[in-house]
CSV table of C-alpha atoms in Angstrom, one decimal:
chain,number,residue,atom,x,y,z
A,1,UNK,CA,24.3,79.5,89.8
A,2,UNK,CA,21.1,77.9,91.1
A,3,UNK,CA,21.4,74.5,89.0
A,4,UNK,CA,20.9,71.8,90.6
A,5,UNK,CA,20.7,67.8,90.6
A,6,UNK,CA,18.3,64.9,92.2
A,7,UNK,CA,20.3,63.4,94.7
A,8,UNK,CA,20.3,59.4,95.9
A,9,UNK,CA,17.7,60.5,98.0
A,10,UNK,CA,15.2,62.3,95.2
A,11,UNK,CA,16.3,65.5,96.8
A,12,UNK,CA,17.6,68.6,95.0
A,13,UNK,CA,21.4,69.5,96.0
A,14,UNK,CA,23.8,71.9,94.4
A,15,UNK,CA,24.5,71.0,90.7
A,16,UNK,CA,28.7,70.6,91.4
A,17,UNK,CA,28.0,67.7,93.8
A,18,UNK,CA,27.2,65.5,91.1
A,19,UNK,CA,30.5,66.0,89.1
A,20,UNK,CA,32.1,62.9,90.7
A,21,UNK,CA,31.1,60.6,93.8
A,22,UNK,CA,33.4,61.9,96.6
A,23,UNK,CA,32.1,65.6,95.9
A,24,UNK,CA,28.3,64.1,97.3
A,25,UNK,CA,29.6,63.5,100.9
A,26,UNK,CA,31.8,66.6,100.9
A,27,UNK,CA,28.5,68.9,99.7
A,28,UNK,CA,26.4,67.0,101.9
A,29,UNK,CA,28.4,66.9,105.3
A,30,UNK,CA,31.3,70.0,105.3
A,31,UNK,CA,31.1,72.6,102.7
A,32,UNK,CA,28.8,75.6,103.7
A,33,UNK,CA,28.4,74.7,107.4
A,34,UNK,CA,30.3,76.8,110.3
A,35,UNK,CA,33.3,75.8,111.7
A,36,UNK,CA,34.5,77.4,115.0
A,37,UNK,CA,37.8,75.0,115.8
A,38,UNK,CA,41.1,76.7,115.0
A,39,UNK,CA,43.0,73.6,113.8
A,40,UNK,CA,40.0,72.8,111.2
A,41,UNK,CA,39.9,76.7,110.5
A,42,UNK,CA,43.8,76.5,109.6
A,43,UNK,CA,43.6,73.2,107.6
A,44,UNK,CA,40.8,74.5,105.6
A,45,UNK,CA,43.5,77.9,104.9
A,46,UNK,CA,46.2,75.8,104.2
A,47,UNK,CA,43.6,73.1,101.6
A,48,UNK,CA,42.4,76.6,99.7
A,49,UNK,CA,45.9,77.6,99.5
A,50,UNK,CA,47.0,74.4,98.2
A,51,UNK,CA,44.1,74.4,95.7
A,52,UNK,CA,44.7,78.0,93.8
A,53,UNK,CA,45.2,76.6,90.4
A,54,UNK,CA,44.0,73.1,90.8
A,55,UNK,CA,41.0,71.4,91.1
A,56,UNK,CA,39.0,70.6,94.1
A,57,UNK,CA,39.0,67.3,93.6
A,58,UNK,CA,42.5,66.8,93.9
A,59,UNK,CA,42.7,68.4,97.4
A,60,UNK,CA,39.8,66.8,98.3
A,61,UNK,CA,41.0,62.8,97.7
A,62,UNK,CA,45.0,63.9,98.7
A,63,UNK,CA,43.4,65.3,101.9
A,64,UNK,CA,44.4,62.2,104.5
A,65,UNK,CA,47.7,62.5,102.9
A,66,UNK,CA,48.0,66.3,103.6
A,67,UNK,CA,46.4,65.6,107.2
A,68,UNK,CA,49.8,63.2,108.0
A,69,UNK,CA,52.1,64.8,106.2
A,70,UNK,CA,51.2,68.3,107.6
A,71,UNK,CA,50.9,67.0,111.5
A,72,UNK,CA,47.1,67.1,111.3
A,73,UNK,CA,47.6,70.7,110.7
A,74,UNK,CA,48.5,71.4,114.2
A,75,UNK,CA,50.3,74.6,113.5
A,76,UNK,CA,52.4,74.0,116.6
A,77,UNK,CA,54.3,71.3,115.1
A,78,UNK,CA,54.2,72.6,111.5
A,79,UNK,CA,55.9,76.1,113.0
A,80,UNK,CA,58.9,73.3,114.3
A,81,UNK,CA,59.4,72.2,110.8
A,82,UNK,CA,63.0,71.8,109.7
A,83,UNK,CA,64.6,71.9,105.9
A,84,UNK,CA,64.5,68.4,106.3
A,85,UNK,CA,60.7,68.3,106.5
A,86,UNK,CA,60.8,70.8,103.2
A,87,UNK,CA,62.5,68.2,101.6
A,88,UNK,CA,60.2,65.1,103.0
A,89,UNK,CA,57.1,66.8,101.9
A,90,UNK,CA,58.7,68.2,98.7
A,91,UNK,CA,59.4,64.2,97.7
A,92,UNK,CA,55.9,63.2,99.2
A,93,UNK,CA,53.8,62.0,95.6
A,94,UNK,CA,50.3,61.8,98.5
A,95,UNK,CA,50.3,65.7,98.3
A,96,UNK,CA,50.7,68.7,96.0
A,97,UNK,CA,54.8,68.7,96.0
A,98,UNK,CA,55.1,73.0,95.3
A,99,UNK,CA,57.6,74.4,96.9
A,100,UNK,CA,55.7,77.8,97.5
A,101,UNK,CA,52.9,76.3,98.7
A,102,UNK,CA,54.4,74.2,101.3
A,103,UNK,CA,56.7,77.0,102.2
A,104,UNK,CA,53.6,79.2,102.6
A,105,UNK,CA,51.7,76.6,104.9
A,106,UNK,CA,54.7,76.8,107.2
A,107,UNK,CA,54.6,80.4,107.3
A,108,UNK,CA,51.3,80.6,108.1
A,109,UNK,CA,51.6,78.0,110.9
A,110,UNK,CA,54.0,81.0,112.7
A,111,UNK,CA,51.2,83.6,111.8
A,112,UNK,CA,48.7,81.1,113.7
A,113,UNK,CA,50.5,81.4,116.9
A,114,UNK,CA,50.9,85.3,116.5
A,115,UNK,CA,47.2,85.9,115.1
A,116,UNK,CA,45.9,83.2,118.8
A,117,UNK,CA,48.3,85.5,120.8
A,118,UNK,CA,46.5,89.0,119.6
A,119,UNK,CA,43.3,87.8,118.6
A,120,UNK,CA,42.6,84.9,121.3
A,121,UNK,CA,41.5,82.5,118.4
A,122,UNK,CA,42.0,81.9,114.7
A,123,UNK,CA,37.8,81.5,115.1
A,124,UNK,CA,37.0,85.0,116.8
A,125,UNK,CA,39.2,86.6,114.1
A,126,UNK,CA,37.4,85.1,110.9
A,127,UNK,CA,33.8,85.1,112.2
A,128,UNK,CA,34.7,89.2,112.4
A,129,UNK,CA,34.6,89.1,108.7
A,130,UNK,CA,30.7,87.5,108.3
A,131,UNK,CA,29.4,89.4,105.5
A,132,UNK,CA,26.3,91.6,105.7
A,133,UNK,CA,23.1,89.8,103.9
A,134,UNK,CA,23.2,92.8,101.5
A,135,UNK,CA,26.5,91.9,100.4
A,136,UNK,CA,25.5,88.5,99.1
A,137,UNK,CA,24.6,88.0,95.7
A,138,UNK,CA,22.6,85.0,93.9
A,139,UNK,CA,24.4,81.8,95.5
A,140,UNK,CA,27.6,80.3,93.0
A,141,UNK,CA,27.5,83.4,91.1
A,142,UNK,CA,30.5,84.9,92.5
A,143,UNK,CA,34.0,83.6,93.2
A,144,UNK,CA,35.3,87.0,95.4
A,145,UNK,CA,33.7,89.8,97.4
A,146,UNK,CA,34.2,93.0,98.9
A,147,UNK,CA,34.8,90.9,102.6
A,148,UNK,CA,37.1,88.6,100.7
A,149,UNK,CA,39.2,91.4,98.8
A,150,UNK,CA,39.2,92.7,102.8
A,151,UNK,CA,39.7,89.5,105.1
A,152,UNK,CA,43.0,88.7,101.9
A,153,UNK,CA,44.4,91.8,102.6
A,154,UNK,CA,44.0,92.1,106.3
A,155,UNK,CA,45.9,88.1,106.5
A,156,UNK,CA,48.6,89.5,103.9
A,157,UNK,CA,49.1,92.6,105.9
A,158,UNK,CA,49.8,90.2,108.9
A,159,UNK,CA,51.7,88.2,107.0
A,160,UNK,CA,50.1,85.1,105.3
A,161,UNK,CA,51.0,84.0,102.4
A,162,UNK,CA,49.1,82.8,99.4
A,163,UNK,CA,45.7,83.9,100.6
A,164,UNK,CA,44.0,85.7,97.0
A,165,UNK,CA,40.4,86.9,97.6
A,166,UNK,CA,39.7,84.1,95.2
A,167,UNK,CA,41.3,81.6,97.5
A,168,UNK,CA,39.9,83.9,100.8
A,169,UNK,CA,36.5,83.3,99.0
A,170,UNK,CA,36.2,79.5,98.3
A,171,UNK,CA,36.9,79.3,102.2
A,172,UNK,CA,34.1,81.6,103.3
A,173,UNK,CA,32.0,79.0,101.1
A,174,UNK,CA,33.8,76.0,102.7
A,175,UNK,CA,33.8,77.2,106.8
A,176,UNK,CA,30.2,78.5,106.8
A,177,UNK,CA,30.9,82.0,106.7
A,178,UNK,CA,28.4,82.2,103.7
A,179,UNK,CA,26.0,80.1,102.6
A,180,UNK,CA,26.1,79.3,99.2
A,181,UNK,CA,24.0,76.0,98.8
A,182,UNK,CA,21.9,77.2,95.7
A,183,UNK,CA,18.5,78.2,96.8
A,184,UNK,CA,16.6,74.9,96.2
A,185,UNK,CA,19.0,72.6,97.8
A,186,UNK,CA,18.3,70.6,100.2
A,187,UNK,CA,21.5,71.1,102.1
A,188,UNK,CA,20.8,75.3,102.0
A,189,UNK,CA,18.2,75.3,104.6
A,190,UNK,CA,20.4,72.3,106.9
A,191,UNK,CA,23.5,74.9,106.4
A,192,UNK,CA,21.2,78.2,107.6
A,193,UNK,CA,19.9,76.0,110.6
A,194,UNK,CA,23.7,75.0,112.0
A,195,UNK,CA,24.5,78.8,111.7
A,196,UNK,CA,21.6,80.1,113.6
A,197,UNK,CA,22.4,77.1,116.1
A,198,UNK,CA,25.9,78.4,116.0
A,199,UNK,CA,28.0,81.0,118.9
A,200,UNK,CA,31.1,82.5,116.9
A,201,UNK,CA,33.9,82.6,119.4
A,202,UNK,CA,34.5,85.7,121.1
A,203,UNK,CA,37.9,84.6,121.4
């Protein structure tokens, strides 16, 4: 999908930016560009996985609320979470209150420390899975991929939890491991500059 809008600025950006104002910055300033810090990485994981089934939007204005309630996604202290903490963020209205989804964040946060402990770095794990150009398709046009399918059942297999290649997908958009800006928007060629500008961690 290659629709776009005229931004504030008389500049073309990705048509879904436009849906509602706090989508704008979002578009503007995160989504497509590459991330190479772990904790961002694993919030990002933990935001996708909270947003299988919901909207965006949602995640996106709850996300200070998810940032306190989940220790600023330091998996370190989400790994020392008791069933008291299951019960605080179970009765917290600031976030998405599903018990298999915060269950599955906590999980992950002990799959963190094993995946930094074989792999060196959440980072030099994901930016193994940058798909070929040949791979990519017309930008918005697809919502999994043969690297997604892959990367969901390579994280399953090591035991994360609610990772779909749909899910797997909509955070390669959001982290920079694809760029999905449609072509004419003005953030596409701003998102292709900060990855040629950017070292994946070794680990």
């Amino acid at each position: 999908m290659n629709k776009v809008i005229t931004g504030p600025d008389g500049q073309n950006r990705c048509a879904w930016c436009g849906d509602v104002p706090e989508f704008l910055p979002y578009h503007d300033n995160e989504w497509g560009y590459p991330v190479g810090d772990d904790t961002r990485l694993f919030e990002k994981l933990c935001l996708e996985s909270f947003q299988s089934g919901l909207s965006w939007r949602t995640i996106l204005n709850k996300r200070e609320n998810f940032r306190a309630a989940f220790a600023g996604f330091d998996y370190r202290a989400i790994m020392k979470f008791t069933d008291a903490d299951r019960e605080r963020l179970l009765n917290d209205p600031g976030i998405v209150r599903n018990r298999l989804k915060i269950d599955a964040t906590i999980n992950n946060a002990h799959r963190m420390a094993e995946m930094i402990e074989v792999e060196g770095s959440l980072a030099a794990f994901i930016w193994r899975y940058e798909p070929p150009v040949e791979e990519l398709g017309e930008p918005q046009t697809a919502s999994t991929s043969p690297t997604s399918v892959a990367l969901s059942k390579e994280l399953k297999k090591r035991g994360w939890k609610f990772l779909g290649p749909t899910t797997i997908f909509a955070f390669m958009q959001a982290m920079g491991l694809i760029n999905d800006h449609a072509i004419s928007c003005v953030m596409r060629k701003k998102a292709h500059k900060a990855r040629a500008a950017f070292a994946p961690p070794s680990k």
